Every structure is written in structure tokens, then in C-alpha cells.
mmCIF file with all atom_site columns, C-alpha atoms and ligand atoms in Angstrom:
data_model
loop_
_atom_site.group_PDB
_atom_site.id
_atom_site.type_symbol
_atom_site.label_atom_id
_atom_site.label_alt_id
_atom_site.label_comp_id
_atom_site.label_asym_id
_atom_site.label_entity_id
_atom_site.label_seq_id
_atom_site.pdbx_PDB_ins_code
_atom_site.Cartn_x
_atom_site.Cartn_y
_atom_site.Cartn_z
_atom_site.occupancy
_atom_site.B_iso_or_equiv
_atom_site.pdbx_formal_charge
_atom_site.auth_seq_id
_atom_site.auth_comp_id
_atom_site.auth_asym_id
_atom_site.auth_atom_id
_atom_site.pdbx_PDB_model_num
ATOM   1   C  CA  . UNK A 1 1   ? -30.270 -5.647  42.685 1.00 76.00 ? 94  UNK A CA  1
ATOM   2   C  CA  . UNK A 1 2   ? -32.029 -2.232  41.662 1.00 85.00 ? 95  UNK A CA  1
ATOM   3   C  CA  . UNK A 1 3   ? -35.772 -2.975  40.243 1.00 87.00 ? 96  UNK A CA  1
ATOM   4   C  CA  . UNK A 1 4   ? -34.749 -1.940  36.845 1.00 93.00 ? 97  UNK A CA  1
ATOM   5   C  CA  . UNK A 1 5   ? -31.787 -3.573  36.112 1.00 93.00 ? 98  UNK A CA  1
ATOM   6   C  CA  . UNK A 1 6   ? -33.357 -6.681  37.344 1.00 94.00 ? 99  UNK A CA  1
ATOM   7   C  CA  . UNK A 1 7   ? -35.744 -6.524  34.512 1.00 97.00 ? 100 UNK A CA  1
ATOM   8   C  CA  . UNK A 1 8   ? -33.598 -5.240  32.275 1.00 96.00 ? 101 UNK A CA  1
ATOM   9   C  CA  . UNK A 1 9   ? -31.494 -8.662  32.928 1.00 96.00 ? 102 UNK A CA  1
ATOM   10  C  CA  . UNK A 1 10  ? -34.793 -10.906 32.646 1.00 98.00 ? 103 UNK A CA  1
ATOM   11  C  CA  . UNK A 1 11  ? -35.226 -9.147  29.170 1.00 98.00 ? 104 UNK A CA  1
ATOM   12  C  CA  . UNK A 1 12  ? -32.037 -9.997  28.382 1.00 97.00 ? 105 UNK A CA  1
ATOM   13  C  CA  . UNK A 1 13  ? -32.106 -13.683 29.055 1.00 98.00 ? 106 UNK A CA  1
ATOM   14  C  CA  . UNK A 1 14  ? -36.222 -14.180 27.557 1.00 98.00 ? 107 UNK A CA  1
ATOM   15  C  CA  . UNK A 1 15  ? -34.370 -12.850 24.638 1.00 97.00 ? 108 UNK A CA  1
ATOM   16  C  CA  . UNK A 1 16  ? -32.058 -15.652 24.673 1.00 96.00 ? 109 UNK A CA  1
ATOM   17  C  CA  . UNK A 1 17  ? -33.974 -18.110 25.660 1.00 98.00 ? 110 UNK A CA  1
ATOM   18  C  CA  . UNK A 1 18  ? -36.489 -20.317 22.818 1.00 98.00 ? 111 UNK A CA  1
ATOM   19  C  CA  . UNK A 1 19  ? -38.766 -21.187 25.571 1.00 98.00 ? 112 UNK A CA  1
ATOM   20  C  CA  . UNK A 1 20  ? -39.912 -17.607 25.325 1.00 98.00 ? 113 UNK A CA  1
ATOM   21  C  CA  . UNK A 1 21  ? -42.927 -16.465 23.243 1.00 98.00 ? 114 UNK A CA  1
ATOM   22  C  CA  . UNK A 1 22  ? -45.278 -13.183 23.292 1.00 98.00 ? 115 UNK A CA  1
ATOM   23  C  CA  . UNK A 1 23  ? -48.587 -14.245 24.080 1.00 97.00 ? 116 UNK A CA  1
ATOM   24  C  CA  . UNK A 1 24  ? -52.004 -12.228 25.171 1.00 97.00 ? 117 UNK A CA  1
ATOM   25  C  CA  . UNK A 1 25  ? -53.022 -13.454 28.075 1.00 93.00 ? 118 UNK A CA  1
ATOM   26  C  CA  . UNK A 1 26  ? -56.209 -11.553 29.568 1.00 90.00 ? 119 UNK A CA  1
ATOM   27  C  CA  . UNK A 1 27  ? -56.021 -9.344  26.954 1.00 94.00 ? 120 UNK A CA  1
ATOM   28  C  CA  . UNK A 1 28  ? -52.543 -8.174  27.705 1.00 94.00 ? 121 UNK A CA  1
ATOM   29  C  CA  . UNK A 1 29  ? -49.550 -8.691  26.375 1.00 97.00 ? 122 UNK A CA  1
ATOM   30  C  CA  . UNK A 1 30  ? -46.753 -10.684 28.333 1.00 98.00 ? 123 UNK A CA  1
ATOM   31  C  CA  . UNK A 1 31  ? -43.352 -13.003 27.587 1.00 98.00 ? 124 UNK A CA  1
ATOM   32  C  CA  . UNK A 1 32  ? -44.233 -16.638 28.599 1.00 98.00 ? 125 UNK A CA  1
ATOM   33  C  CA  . UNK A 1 33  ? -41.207 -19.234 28.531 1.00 98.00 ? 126 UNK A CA  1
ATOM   34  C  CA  . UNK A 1 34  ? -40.333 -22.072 30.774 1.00 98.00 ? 127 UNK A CA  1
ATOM   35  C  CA  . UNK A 1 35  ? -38.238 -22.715 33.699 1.00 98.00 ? 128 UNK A CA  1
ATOM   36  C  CA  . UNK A 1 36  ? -34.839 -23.965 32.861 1.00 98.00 ? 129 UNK A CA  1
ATOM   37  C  CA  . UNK A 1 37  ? -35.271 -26.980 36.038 1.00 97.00 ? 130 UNK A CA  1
ATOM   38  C  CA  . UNK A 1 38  ? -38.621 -27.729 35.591 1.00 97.00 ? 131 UNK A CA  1
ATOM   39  C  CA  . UNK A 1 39  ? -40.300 -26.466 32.574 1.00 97.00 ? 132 UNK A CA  1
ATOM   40  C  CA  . UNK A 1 40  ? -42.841 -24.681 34.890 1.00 97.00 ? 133 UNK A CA  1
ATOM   41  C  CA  . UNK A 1 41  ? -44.708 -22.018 32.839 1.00 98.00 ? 134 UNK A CA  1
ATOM   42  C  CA  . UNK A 1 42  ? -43.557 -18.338 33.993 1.00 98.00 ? 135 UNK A CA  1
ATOM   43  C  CA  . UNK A 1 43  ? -44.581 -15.249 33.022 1.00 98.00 ? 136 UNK A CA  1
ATOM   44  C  CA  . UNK A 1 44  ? -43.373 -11.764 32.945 1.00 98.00 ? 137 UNK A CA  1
ATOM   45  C  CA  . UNK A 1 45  ? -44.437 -8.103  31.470 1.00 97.00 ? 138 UNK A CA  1
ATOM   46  C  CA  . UNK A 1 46  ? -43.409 -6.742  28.643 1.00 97.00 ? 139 UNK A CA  1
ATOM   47  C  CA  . UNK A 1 47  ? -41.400 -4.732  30.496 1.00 97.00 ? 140 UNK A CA  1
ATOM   48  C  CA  . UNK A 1 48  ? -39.444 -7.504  32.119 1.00 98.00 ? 141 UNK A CA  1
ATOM   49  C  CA  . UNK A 1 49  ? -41.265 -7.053  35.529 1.00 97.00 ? 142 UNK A CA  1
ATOM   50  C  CA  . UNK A 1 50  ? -42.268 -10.812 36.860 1.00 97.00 ? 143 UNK A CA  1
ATOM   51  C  CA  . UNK A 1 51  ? -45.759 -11.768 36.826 1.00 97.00 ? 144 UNK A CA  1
ATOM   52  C  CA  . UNK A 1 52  ? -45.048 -15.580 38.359 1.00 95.00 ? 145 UNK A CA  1
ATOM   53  C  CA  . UNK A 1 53  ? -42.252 -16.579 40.610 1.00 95.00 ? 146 UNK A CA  1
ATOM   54  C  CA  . UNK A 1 54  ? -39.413 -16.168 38.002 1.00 97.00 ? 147 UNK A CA  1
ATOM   55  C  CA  . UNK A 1 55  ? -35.711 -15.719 39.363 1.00 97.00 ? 148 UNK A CA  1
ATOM   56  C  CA  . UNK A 1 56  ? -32.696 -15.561 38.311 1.00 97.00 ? 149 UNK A CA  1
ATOM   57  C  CA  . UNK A 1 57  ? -30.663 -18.542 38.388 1.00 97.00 ? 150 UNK A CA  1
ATOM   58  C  CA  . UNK A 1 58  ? -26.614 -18.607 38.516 1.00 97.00 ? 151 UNK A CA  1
ATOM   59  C  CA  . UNK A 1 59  ? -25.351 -21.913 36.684 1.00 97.00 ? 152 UNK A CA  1
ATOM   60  C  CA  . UNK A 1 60  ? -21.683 -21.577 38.160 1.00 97.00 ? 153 UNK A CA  1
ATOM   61  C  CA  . UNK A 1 61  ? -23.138 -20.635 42.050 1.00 97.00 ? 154 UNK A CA  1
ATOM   62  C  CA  . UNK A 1 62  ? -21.696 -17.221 43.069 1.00 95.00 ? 155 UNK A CA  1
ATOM   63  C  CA  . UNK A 1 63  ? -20.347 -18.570 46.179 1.00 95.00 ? 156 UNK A CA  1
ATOM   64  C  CA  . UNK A 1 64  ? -18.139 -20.461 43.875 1.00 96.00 ? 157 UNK A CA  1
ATOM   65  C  CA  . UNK A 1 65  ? -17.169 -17.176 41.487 1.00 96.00 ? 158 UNK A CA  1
ATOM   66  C  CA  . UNK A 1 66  ? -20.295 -17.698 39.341 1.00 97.00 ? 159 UNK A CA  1
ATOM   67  C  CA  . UNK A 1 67  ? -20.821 -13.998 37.801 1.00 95.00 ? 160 UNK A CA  1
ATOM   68  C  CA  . UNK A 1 68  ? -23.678 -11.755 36.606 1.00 92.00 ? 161 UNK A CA  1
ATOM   69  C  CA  . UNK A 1 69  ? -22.360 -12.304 32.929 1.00 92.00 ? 162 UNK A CA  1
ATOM   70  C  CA  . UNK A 1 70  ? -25.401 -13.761 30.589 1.00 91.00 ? 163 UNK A CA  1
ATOM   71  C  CA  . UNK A 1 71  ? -23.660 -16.906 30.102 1.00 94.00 ? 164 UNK A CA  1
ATOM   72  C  CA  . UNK A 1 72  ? -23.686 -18.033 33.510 1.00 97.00 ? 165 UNK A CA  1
ATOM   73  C  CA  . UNK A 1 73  ? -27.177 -16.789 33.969 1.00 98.00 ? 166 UNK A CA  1
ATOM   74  C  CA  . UNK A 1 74  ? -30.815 -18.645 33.784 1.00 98.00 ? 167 UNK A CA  1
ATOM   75  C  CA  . UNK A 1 75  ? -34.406 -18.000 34.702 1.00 98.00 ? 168 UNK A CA  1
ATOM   76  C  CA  . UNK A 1 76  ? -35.901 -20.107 36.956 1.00 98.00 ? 169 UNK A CA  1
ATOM   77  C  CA  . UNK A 1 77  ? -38.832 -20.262 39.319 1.00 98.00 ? 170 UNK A CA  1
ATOM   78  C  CA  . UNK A 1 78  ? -37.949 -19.343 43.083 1.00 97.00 ? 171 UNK A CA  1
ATOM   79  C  CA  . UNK A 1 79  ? -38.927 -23.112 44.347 1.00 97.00 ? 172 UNK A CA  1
ATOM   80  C  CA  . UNK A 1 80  ? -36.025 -24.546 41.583 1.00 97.00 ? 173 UNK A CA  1
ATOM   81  C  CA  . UNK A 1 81  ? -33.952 -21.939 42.217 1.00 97.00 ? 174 UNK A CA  1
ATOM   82  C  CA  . UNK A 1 82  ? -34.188 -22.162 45.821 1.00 96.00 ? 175 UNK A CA  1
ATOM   83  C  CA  . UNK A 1 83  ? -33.560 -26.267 45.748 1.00 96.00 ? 176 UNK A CA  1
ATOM   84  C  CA  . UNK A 1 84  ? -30.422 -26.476 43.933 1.00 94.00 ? 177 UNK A CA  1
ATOM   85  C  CA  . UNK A 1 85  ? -29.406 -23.551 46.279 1.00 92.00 ? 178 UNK A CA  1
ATOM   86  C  CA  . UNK A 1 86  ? -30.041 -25.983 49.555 1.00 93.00 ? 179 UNK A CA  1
ATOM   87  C  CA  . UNK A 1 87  ? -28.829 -28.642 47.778 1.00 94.00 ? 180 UNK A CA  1
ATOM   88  C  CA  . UNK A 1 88  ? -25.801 -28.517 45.704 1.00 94.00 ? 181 UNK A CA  1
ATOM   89  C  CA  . UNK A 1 89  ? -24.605 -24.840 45.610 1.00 94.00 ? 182 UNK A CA  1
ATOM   90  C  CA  . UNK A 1 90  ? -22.953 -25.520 49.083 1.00 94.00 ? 183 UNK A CA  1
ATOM   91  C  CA  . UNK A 1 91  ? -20.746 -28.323 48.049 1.00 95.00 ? 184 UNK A CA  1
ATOM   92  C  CA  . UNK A 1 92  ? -17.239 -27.777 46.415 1.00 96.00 ? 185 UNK A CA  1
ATOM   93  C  CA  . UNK A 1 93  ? -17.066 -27.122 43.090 1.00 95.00 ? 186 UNK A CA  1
ATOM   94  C  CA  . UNK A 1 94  ? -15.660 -30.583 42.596 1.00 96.00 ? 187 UNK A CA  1
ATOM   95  C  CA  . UNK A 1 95  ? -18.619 -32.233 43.785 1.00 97.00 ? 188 UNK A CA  1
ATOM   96  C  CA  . UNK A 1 96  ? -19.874 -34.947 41.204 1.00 97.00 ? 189 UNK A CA  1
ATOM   97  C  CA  . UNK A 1 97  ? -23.493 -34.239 41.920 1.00 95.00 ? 190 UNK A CA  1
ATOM   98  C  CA  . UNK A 1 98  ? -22.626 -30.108 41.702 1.00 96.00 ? 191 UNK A CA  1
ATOM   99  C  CA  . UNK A 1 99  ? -20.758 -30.582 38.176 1.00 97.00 ? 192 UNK A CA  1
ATOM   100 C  CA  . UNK A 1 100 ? -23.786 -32.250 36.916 1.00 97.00 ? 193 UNK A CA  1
ATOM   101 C  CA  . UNK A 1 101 ? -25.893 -29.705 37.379 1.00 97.00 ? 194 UNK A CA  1
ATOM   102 C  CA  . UNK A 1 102 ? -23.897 -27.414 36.206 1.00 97.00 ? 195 UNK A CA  1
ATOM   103 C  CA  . UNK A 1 103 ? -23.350 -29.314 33.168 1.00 98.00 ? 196 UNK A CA  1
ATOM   104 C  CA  . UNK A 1 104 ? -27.390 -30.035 32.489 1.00 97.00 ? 197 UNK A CA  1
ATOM   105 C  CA  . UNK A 1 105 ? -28.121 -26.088 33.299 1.00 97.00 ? 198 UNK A CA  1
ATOM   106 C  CA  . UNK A 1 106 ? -25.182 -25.263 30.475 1.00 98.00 ? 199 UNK A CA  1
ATOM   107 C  CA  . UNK A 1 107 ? -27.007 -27.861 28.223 1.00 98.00 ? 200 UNK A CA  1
ATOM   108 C  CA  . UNK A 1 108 ? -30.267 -27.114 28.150 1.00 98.00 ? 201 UNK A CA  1
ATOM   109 C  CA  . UNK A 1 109 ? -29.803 -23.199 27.929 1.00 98.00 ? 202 UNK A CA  1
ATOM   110 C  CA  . UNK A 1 110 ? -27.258 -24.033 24.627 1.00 97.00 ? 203 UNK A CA  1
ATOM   111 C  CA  . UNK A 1 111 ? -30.168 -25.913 23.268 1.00 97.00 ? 204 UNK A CA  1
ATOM   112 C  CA  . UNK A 1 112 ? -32.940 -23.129 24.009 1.00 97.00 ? 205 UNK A CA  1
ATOM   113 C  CA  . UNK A 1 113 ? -30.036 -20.508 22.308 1.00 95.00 ? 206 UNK A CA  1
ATOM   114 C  CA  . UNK A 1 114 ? -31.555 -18.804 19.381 1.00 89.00 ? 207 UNK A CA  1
HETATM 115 ZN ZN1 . ZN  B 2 .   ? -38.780 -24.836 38.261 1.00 94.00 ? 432 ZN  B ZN1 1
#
């Protein structure tokens, strides 16, 4: 994904997500919310460019038709992100221990809606 519409899509979902507050941090100002696995602090620009090691998380995987559509998408930091890659997006969608996670991720960005 180009640079800019990357950020443009963190924007997008630190405007949706609660966790998310404007802060100064070193005298500059920057978007600081919380990973949606592990509540690990991130932090990004003001222009959406990531200061920490957020990513963009796909609740439904895209190897099982997960889109690019807001709903389906979270931020997360790479080592999260990269874990429930290895172990659970692999397994068919029917997979007990997939569905749950699916079903936490969809919970806890509901509750950090605006
Ligand atoms: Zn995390």
C-alpha cells in the first residue's frame, strides 16, 4: 500500500478508535491510542505517519475474504499483528480458536467506537 493512503487509513481508524488521544510528547504533537491485542501504547504523527510499530490489523484475515473496509480493520502493533497471523489466520474460517478471535477483535473495537 502507497505511503499516503496508508496514513490516510491509520487516520481513519485513530478517529474511530477511543483509545486515541492528542497528546505533546517532546514538545510535539502526536495521536497516542492503544493496541487493540495488547493495549501496548503506539504512537503516530499528526499526519498519520507511525512513530511506534503500529500496523494495520484485518479482523476477518484477507486470506479468508477479510477486506480493506473500516469495519474489518484495526491497529495493532507488528509483534500482535504478526502472532495472530502465525497463529490463527491460517486455519479455516471455522476454526473455534479463529472465530474467537475474530469475535474479541469485533468486541473490543465496538466498545472503543465513539
Ligand atoms: Zn499488541
Amino acid at each position: 500500500m502507497a505511503k499516503n493512503k496508508l496514513r490516510q487509513l491509520f487516520l481513519s481508524l485513530i478517529a474511530t478508535d477511543q483509545t486515541y488521544e492528542r497528546m505533546m510528547l517532546r514538545g510535539e504533537e502526536v495521536w497516542v491510542g492503544r493496541c487493540i491485542h495488547c493495549n501496548k501504547k503506539l504512537l503516530f504523527a499528526l499526519d498519520g505517519e507511525p512513530l511506534s510499530e503500529g500496523s494495520i490489523e484485518h479482523i476477518v484475515p484477507q486470506n479468508h475474504g477479510g477486506g480493506d473496509e473500516a469495519s474489518n480493520l484495526a491497529i495493532a502493533c507488528k509483534r500482535c499483528n504478526h502472532q495472530k497471523g502465525k497463529r490463527h489466520d491460517w486455519k479455516p474460517l471455522s476454526d473455534p480458536g479463529l472465530q474467537n478471535v475474530i469475535e474479541i477483535l469485533r468486541q473490543r473495537k465496538a466498545a472503543r467506537s465513539p
